[in-house]
Structures are given as C-alpha cells and as structure tokens.
CSV table of C-alpha atoms and ligand atoms in Angstrom, one decimal:
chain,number,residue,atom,x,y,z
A,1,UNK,CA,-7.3,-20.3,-13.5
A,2,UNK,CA,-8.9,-16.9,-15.0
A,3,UNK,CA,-11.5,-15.2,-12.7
A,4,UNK,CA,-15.3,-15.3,-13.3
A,5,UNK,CA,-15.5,-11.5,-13.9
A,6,UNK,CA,-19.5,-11.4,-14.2
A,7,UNK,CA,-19.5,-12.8,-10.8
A,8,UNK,CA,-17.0,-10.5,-9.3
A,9,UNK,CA,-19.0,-7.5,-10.4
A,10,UNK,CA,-22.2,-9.0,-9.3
A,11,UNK,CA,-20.8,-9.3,-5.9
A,12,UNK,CA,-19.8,-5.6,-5.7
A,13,UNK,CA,-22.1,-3.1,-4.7
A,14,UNK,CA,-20.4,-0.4,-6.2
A,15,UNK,CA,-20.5,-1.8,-9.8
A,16,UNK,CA,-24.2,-0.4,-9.9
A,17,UNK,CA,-23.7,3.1,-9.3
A,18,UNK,CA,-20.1,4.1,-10.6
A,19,UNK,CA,-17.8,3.7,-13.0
A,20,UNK,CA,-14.9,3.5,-10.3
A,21,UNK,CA,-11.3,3.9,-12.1
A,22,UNK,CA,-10.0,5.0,-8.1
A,23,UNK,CA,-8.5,1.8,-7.0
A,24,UNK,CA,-5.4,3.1,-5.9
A,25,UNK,CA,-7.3,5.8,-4.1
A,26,UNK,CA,-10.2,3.6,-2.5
A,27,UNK,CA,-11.5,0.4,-4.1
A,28,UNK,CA,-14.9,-0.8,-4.0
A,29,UNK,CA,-15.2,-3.6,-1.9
A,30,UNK,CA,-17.1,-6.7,-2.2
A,31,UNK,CA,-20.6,-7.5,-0.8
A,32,UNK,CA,-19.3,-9.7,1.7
A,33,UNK,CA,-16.4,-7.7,2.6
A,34,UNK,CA,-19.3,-4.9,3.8
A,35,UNK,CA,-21.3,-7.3,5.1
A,36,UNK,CA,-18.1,-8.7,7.5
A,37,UNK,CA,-18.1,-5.3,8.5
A,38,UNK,CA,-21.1,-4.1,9.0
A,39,UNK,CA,-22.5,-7.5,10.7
A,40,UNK,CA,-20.0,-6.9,13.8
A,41,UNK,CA,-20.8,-3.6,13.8
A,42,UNK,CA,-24.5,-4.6,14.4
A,43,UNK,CA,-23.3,-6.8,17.0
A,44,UNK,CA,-21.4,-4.2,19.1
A,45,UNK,CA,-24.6,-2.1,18.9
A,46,UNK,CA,-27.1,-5.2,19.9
A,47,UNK,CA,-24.6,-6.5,22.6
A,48,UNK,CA,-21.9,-4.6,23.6
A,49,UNK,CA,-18.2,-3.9,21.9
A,50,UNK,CA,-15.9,-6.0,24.1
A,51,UNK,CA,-18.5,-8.9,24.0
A,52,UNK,CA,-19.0,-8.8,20.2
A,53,UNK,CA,-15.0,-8.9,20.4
A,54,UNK,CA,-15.3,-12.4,22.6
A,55,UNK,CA,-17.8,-13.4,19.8
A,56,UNK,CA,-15.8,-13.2,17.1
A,57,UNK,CA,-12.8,-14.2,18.7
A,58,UNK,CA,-11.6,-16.6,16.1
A,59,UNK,CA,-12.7,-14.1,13.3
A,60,UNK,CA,-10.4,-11.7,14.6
A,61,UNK,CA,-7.3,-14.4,15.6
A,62,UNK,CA,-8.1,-15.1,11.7
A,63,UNK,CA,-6.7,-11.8,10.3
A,64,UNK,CA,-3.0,-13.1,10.9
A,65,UNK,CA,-3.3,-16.2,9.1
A,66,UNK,CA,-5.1,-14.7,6.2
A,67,UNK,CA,-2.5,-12.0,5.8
A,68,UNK,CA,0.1,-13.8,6.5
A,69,UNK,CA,-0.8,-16.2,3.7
A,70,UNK,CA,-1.1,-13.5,1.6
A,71,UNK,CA,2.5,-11.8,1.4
A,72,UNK,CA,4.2,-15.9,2.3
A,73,UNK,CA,4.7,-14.6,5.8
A,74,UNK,CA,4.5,-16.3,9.8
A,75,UNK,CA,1.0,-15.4,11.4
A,76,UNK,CA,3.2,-13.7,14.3
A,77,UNK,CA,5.1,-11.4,12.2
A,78,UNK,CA,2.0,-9.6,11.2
A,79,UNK,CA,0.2,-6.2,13.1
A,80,UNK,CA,-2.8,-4.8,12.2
A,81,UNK,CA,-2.4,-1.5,12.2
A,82,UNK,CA,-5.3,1.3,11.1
A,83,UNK,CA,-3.5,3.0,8.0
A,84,UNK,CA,0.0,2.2,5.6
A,85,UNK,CA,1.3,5.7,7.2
A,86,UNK,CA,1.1,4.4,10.7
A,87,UNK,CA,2.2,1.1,9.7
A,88,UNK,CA,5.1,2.4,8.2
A,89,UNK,CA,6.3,5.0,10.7
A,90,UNK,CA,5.9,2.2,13.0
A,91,UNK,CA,8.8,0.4,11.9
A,92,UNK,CA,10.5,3.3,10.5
A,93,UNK,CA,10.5,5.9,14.1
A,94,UNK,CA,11.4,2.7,16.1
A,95,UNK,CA,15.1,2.6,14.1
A,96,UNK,CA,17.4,4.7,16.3
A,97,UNK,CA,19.4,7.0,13.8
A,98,UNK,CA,22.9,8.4,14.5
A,99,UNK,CA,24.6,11.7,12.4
A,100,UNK,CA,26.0,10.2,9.4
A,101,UNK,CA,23.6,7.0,9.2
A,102,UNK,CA,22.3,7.1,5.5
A,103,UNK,CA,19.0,6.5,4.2
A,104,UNK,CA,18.3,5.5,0.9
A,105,UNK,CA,15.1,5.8,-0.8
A,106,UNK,CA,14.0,6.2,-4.5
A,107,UNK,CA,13.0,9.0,-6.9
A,108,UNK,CA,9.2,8.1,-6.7
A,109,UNK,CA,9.1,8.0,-2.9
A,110,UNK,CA,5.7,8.6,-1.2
A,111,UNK,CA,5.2,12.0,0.0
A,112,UNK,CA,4.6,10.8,4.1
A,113,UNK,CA,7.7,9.0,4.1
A,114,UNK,CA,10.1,11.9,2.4
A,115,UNK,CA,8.8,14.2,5.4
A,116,UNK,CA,9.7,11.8,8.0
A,117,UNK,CA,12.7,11.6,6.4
A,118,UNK,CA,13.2,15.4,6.5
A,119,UNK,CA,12.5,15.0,10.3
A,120,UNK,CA,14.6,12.3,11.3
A,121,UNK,CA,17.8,13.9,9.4
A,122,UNK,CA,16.7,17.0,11.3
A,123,UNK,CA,16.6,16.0,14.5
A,124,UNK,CA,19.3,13.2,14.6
A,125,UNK,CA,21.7,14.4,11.6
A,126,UNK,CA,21.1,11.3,9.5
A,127,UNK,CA,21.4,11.8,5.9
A,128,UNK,CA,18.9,11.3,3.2
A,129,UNK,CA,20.4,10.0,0.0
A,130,UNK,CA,18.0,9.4,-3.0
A,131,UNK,CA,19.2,6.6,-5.7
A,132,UNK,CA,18.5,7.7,-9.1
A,133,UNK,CA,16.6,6.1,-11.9
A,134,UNK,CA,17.2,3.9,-14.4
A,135,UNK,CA,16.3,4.6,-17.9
A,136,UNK,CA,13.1,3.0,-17.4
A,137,UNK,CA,12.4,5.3,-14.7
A,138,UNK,CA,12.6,2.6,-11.7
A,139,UNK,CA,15.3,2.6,-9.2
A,140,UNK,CA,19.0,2.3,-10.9
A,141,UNK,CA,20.0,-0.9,-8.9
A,142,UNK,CA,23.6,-0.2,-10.3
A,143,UNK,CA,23.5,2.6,-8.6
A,144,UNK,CA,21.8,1.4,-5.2
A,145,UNK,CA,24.5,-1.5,-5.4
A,146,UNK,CA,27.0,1.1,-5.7
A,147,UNK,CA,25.7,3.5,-2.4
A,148,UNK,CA,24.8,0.8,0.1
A,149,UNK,CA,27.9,1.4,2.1
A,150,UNK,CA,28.8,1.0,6.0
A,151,UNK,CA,26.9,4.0,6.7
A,152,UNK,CA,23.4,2.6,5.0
A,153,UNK,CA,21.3,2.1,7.9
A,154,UNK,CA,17.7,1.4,5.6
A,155,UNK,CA,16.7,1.4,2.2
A,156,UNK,CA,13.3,2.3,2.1
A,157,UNK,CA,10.9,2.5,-1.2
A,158,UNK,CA,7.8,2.4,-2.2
A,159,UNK,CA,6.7,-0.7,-4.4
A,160,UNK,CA,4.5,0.9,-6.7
A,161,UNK,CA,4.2,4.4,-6.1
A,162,UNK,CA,0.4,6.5,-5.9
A,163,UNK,CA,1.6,8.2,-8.8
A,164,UNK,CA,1.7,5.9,-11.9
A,165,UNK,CA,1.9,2.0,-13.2
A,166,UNK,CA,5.9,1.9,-12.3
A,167,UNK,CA,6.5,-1.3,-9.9
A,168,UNK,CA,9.5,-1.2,-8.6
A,169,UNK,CA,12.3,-4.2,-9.0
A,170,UNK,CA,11.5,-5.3,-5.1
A,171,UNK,CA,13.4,-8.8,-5.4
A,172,UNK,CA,16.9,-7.2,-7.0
A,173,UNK,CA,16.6,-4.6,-4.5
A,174,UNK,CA,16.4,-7.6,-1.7
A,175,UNK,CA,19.4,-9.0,-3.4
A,176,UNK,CA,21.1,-5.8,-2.8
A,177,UNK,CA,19.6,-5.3,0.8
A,178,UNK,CA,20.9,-8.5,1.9
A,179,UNK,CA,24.2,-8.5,0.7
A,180,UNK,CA,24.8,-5.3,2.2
A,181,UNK,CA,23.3,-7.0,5.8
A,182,UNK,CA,21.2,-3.5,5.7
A,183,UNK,CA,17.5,-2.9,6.9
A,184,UNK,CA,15.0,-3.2,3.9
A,185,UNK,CA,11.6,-1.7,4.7
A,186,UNK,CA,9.1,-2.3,1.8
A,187,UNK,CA,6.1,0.3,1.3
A,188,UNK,CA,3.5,-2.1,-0.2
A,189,UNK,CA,0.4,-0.3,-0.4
A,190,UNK,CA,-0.3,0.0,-3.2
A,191,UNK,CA,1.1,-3.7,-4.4
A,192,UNK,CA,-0.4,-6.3,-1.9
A,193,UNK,CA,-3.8,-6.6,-3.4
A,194,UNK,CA,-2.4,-5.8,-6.7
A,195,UNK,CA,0.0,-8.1,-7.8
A,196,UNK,CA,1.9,-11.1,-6.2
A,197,UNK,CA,4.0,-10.3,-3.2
A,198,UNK,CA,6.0,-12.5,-0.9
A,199,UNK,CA,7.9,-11.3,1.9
A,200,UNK,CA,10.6,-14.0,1.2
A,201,UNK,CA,11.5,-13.6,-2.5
A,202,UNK,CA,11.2,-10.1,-2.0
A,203,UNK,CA,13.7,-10.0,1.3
A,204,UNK,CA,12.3,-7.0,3.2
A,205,UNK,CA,12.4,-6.9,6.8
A,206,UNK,CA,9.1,-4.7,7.1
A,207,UNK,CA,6.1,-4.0,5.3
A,208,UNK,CA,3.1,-1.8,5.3
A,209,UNK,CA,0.3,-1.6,3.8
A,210,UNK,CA,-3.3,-0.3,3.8
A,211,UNK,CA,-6.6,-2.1,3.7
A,212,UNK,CA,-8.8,0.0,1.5
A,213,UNK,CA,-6.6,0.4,-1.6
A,214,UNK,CA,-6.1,-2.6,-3.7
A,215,UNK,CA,-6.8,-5.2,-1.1
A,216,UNK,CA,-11.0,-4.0,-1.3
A,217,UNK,CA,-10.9,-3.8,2.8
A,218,UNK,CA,-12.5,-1.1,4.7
A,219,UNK,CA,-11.4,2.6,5.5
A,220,UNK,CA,-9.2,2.7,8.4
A,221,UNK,CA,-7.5,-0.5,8.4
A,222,UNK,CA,-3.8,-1.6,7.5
A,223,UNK,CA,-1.5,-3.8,8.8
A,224,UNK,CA,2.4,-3.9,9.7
A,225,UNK,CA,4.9,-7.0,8.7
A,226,UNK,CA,7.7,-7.5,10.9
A,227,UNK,CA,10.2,-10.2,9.2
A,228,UNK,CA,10.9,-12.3,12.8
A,229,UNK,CA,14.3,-13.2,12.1
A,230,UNK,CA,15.6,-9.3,11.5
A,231,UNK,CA,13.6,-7.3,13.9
A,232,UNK,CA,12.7,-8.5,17.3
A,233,UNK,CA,15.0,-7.3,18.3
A,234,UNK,CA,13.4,-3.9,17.4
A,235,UNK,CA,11.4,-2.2,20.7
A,236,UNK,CA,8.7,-0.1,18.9
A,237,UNK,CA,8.5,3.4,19.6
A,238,UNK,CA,5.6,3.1,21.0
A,239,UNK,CA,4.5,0.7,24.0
A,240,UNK,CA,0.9,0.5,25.6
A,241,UNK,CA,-0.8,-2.6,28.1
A,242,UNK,CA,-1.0,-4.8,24.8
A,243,UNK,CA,2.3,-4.2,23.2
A,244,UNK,CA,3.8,-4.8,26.7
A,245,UNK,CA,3.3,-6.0,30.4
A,246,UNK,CA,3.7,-4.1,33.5
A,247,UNK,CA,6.2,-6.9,35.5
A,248,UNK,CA,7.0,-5.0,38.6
A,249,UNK,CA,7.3,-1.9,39.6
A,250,UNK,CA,9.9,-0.3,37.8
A,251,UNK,CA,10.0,-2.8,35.0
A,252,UNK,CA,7.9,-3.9,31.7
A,253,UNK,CA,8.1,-6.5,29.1
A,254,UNK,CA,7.7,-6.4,25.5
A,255,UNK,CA,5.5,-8.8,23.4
A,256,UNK,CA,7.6,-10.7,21.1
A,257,UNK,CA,5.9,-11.1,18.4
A,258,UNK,CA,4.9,-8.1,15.9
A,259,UNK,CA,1.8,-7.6,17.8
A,260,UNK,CA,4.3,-5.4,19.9
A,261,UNK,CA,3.3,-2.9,17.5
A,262,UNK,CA,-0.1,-2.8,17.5
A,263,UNK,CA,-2.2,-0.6,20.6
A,264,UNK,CA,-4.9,-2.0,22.5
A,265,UNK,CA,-8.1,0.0,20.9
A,266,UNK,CA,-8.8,-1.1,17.1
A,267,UNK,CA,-11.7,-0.8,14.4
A,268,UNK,CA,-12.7,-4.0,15.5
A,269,UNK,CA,-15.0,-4.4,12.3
A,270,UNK,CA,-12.5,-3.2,10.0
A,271,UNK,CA,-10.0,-5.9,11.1
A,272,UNK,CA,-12.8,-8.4,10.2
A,273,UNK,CA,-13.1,-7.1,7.4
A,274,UNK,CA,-9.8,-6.9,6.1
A,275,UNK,CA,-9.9,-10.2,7.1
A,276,UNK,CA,-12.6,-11.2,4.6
A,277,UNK,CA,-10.9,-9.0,2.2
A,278,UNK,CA,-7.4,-10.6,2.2
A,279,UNK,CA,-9.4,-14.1,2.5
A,280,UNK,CA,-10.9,-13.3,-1.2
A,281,UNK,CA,-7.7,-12.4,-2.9
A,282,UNK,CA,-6.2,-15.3,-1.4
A,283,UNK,CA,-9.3,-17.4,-3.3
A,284,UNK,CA,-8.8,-15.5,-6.2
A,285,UNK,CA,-5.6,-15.9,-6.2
A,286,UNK,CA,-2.8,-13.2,-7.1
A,287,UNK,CA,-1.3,-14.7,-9.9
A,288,UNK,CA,-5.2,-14.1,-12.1
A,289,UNK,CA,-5.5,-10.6,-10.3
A,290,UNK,CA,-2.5,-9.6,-11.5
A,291,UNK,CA,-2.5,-10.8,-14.7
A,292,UNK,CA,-6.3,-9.5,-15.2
A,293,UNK,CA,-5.6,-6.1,-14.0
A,294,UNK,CA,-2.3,-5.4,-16.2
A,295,UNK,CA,-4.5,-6.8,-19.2
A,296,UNK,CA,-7.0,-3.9,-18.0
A,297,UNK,CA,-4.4,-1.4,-17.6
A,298,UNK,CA,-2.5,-2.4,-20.9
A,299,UNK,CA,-5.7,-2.1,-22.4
A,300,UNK,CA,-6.3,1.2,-20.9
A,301,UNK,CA,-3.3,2.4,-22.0
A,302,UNK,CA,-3.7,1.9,-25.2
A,303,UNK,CA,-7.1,2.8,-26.0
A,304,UNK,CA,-5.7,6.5,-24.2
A,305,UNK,CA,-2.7,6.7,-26.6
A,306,UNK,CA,-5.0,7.7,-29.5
A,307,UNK,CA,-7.2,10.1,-28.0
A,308,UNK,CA,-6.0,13.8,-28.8
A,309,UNK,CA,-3.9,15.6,-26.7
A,310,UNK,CA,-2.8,12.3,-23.9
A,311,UNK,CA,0.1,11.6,-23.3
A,312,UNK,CA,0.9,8.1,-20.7
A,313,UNK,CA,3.5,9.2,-18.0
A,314,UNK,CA,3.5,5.9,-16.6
A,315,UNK,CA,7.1,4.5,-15.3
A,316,UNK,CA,9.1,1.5,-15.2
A,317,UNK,CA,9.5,-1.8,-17.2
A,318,UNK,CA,7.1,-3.3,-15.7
A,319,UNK,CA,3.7,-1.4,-15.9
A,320,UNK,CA,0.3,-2.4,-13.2
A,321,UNK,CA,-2.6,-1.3,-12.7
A,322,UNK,CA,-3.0,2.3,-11.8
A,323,UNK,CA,-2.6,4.5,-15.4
A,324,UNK,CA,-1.4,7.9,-15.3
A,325,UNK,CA,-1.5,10.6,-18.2
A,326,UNK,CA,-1.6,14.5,-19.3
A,327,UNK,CA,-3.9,15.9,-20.9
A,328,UNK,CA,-2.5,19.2,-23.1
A,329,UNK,CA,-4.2,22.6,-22.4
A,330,UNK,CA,-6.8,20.8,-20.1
A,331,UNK,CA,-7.3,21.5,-16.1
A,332,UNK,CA,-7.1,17.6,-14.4
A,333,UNK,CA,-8.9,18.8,-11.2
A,334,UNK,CA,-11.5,20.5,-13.3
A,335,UNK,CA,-11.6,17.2,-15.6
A,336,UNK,CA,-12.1,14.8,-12.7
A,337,UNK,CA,-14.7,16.9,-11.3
A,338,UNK,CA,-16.6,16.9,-14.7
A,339,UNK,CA,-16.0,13.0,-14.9
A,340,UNK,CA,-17.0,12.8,-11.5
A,341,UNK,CA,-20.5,14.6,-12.3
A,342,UNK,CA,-21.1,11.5,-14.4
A,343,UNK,CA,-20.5,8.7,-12.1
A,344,UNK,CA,-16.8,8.3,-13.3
A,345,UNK,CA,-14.6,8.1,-10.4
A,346,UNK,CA,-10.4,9.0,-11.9
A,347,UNK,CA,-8.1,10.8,-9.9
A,348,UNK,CA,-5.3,13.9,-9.6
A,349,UNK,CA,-2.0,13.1,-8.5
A,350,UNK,CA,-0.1,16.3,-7.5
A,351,UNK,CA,3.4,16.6,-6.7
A,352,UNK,CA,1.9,16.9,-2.5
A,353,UNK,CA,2.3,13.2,-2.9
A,354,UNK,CA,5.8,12.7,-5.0
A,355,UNK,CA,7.2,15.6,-5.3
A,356,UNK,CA,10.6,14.9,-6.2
A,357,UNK,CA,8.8,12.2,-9.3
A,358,UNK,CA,6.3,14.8,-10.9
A,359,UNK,CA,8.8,18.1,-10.6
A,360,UNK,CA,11.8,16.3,-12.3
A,361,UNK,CA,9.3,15.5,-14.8
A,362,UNK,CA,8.3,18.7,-15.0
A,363,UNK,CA,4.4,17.7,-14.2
A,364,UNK,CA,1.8,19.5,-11.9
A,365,UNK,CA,0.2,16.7,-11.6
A,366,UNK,CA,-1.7,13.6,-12.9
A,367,UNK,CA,-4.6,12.2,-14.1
A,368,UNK,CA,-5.1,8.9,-12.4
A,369,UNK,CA,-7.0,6.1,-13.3
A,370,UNK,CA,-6.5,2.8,-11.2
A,371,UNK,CA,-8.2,-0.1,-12.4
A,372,UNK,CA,-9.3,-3.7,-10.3
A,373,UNK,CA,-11.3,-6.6,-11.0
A,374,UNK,CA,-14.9,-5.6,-11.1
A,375,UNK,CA,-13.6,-3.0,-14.2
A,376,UNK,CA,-14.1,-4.2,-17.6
A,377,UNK,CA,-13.5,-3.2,-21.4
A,378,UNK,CA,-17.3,-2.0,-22.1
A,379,UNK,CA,-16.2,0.4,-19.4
A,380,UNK,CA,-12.9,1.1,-20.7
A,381,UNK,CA,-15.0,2.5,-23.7
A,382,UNK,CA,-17.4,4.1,-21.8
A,383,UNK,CA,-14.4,6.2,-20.1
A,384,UNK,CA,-12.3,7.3,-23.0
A,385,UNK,CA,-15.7,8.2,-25.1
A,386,UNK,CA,-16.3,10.7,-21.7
A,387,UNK,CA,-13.1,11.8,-21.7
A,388,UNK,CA,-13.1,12.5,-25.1
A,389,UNK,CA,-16.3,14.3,-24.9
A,390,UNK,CA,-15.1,16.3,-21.8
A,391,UNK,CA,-11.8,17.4,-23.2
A,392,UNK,CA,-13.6,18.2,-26.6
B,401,PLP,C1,-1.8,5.7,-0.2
B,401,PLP,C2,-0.3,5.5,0.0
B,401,PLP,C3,0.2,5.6,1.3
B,401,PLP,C4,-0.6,6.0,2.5
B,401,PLP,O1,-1.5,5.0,2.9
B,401,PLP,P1,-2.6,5.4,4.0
B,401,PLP,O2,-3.3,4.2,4.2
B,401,PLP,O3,-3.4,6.5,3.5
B,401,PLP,O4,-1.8,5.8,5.2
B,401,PLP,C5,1.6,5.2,1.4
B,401,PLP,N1,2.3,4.9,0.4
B,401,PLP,C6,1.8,4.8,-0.9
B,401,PLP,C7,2.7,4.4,-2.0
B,401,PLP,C8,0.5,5.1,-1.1
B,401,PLP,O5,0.0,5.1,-2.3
C-alpha cells in the first residue's frame, strides 16, 4: 500500500507556510493531531483540567494501546513520559552501578546520554567503554560481541543518531544483548515514527522516545518502554502518589506495570495528541513511511551530490531519512539562517550533540536536512536550487 501524499500534505497545516526539511528537529504535525490537542485544551479552559481529564478518560487510557501497537509492545509496558531525555534517564538512573560495571555505548552516541554517562562513572566508578565502528560507520558488532563480558552491565545506543542517515544494526545488537543476558536500552527517537520498530525483533529491554520528532506529536511529549519480562523488577529512581501507594506508615508499594515510571502531573493534551499521532502512523502504516521517506532521502541525496562544493557525511549501510552534508568554505549556521529567511526550515548539527561522531570526523558540524511524508520532489528542487543560489 503506497500513501496518498496529496492528501497527507493537505492535512498538514504546515505544508502552506514552509518548506520544512527539520523532521528530526520538530516535524509538522497533522491537522488532526493539533486539533486532538488543542480541543482538550479548550476543554480544560471551558470546564476545568481534572474534569476534562474524566472526559476523555478513554482517550487518554488509549495512548498505551496505540503505542504499544506501534513498537509490537504490551499496553502495560508503556509510560508516557514528557521528553526522550527523561524517558531515557528514567530507565537508565534507576540501574544501580558498581566500580567496574561497564557500559557500552557507540561512536554516534547522543550527546545527553554521554554526560550521564560521564556522571554515573563519576560518582559510582563504572566504566564507560565505547565500541568502535565498522567500516560502514555503524557499530562494529564483531567488536560489541567481542566486549560484552561479565562486567557489561548495559549496552546502550542510539538507533539513528540526530546527526545523520546512519540506523544502527538494532536486531544483531539484540542478538548480542541477549546472548550475553545483559541490559539492552534502545534510544529510539529518532527511529519510531521513522521506520519500522518492534520491541521484539529488536530485543531491547527499554526504549525512549519523543513525541514531536518523527512521530508528528506535540512539544513536550515522549514516552518510556519497559520490556515486562526484564525489568520489573527495576524500582524507578523516582517514586511519587502514582508511581506508588502509601500502605502504612512506614511502607509503600510500587505499581507494577511501567506506569511506575510516569509522575502524577502530565501535558494532558499532549498525551492525546501523541495518541492521535501514533494512531496515524499506525494507519499509514510503517512499512510505506519508511519506504517513502528513504525514497525522499535517497533522492535528496543524490540531487546534493552534484551541487558544488557538498559533500554527504551520512553513515551506515543502511541510510533514512535525516540527510547530512558539508558545504566547502560556507558558514552552516549562517546558511540555515539564510534558508530560513525563505521559509526553508534545514538544520546545524554541532558536535554539542555527538561529539565523539563529528570530531573523529573531523567536522564542526552539519547541515541537516530531515525529510517526512508531507515532503515531496517539487520541493526537493525547490531546496537544492536555494541552496545553490545561497552558497553561490
Ligand atoms: C532529539 C534526540 C534526543 C532528545 O530528545 P528530547 O525529546 O529532546 O529529550 C535523544 N536522542 C536522540 C538520538 C535525539 O535525536
């Protein structure tokens, strides 16, 4: 089944004032996605947050299901949580670490997770042990296979990282995980949305993710999964009235399902939302999304390869949807900002968000520009002529 593009774009406000290549940053969301939003927003205002909550009680119950049918997951292994950083420190500060626990991560790790890293080998004298990369610039699973030892207490990577096309090989590294019997936790945010994910063929016992990159949802909204099976046993860092009861006196229970690591207070509108959001990709379906946007991407790609003075820096064997290149003897924040003066929306990655990626690759930083549905090939042109024109 392909996707009715005409219709997708109709049914995205954006499509009418920008030229938005910032996916990966923010993506537009869909008409119905705002109006999700901005309807129980309305509702709070006209009668009162807590009973616009009882209202749309079985919107909100909804968001599991929707995301759980989205990454192949259980409704009850699912938190909503209001960004991928929280989600992720979440799961990742609720590990207890010991002096000589390793963790490994990968080259192209995402900047927020490297410094909590950095902290938790500071303060508990675990050790941070990076796998290299393969010749195609993903993670070496020779090598991973090769470290995972008795001291590997997580491997932890992002999927597709904010700073190119590169998607990682999240099903060998599963393999690997399991084998070992070692904690696998998956940074998905900028994959779930993007391309096909599935908690099971990938094997990762969490997950996080954000709302407003390639799922279309809204600012402030993300969610946690929590593989059942692997981590119940896990007591979140963090425990308020909804993650746990107050039993007696001196004693409290914990929820046991991964609402444990949600709080009580929530963008109640944004989990909506999200809701609607997740809902549409699940109608879409992942299998055309994906396929559409590495068309777009491919496309992309090539039509930049013959402009003067690009080169791709894109990663990996297998490429997606967020495109990544240099431009010789040209300023990128200066080039976005004169893109940007034109209703192009394209991006700067800077080594503040992979450093150890972009310095052994001896870039500064990035141009980024991160395709989705609603993009199509008359704008493709319309891009590269303006970037040809603003690069002279
Ligand atoms: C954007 C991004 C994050 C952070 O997501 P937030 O929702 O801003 O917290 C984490 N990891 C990767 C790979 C990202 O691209």
């Amino acid at each position: 089944m392909s996707l009715d593009l005409a219709r997708l774009r109709a049914e995205t406000p954006g499509c009418a004032h920008v030229l938005h290549l910032n996916a990966a940053g923010s993506a537009l969301p869909s008409k119905r996605t705002l109006d999700a939003t901005l309807d129980h927003l309305r509702c709070e205002a006209e009668i009162g947050g807590y009973e616009a909550a009882a209202k749309a009680h079985d919107d909100l119950e909804g968001f599991y299901p929707s995301i759980a049918r989205l990454i192949g997951a259980a409704p009850d292994e699912i938190a909503f949580v209001e960004n991928a950083t929280r989600a992720w420190d979440l799961a990742f500060y609720s590990l207890d670490f010991e002096p000589g626990d390793r963790i490994l991560t990968c080259v192209s790790e995402y900047s927020s997770n490297y410094i909590s890293y950095l902290q938790v080998a500071k303060k508990t004298g675990a050790e941070i042990v990076v796998v290299p990369d393969d010749n195609y610039g993903q993670i070496d699973l020779g090598a991973l296979e090769r470290m995972v030892d008795r001291r590997t207490r997580l491997v932890s990577v992002s999927h597709v990282p904010t700073q190119g096309g590169l998607v990682q090989p999240a099903e060998a590294i599963g393999r690997i995980t399991k084998q070992a019997g070692v904690l696998y936790l998956l940074d998905a945010c900028q994959s779930v949305g993007q391309l096909p994910v599935d908690v099971d063929r990938i094997g990762c016992d969490f997950l996080s993710m954000t709302g407003r990159k390639y799922l279309r949802g809204p600012r402030g909204t993300g969610f946690l999964y929590a593989r059942r099976a692997t981590t119940a046993h896990i007591e979140p860092i963090f425990l308020d009235n909804h993650a746990a009861k107050w039993t007696d006196d001196n004693a409290y229970t914990v929820r046991d399902d991964a609402r444990r690591f949600e709080n009580w207070e929530r963008y109640f509108a944004g989990v909506i939302g999200l809701k609607v959001a997740a809902d549409q990709a699940n109608e879409l379906g992942m299998e055309p999304i994906w396929a559409r946007l590495r068309a777009l991407a491919d496309d992309l790609r090539g039509r930049l390869a013959t402009v003067k003075g690009v080169t791709l820096t894109d990663l990996g064997e297998v490429k997606g949807a967020i495109v990544t290149f240099a431009v010789a003897g040209v300023d990128h924040v200066d080039l976005r900002a004169r893109l940007r003066a034109q209703a192009i929306n394209v991006s700067v990655s800077t080594q503040f968000s992979s450093r150890l990626d972009l310095k052994g690759r001896g870039l500064v930083n990035v141009m980024r520009a991160s395709v989705h549905v609603y993009n199509t090939e008359e704008e493709l042109d319309h891009f590269v002529a303006a970037l040809e024109q603003a690069i002279g």
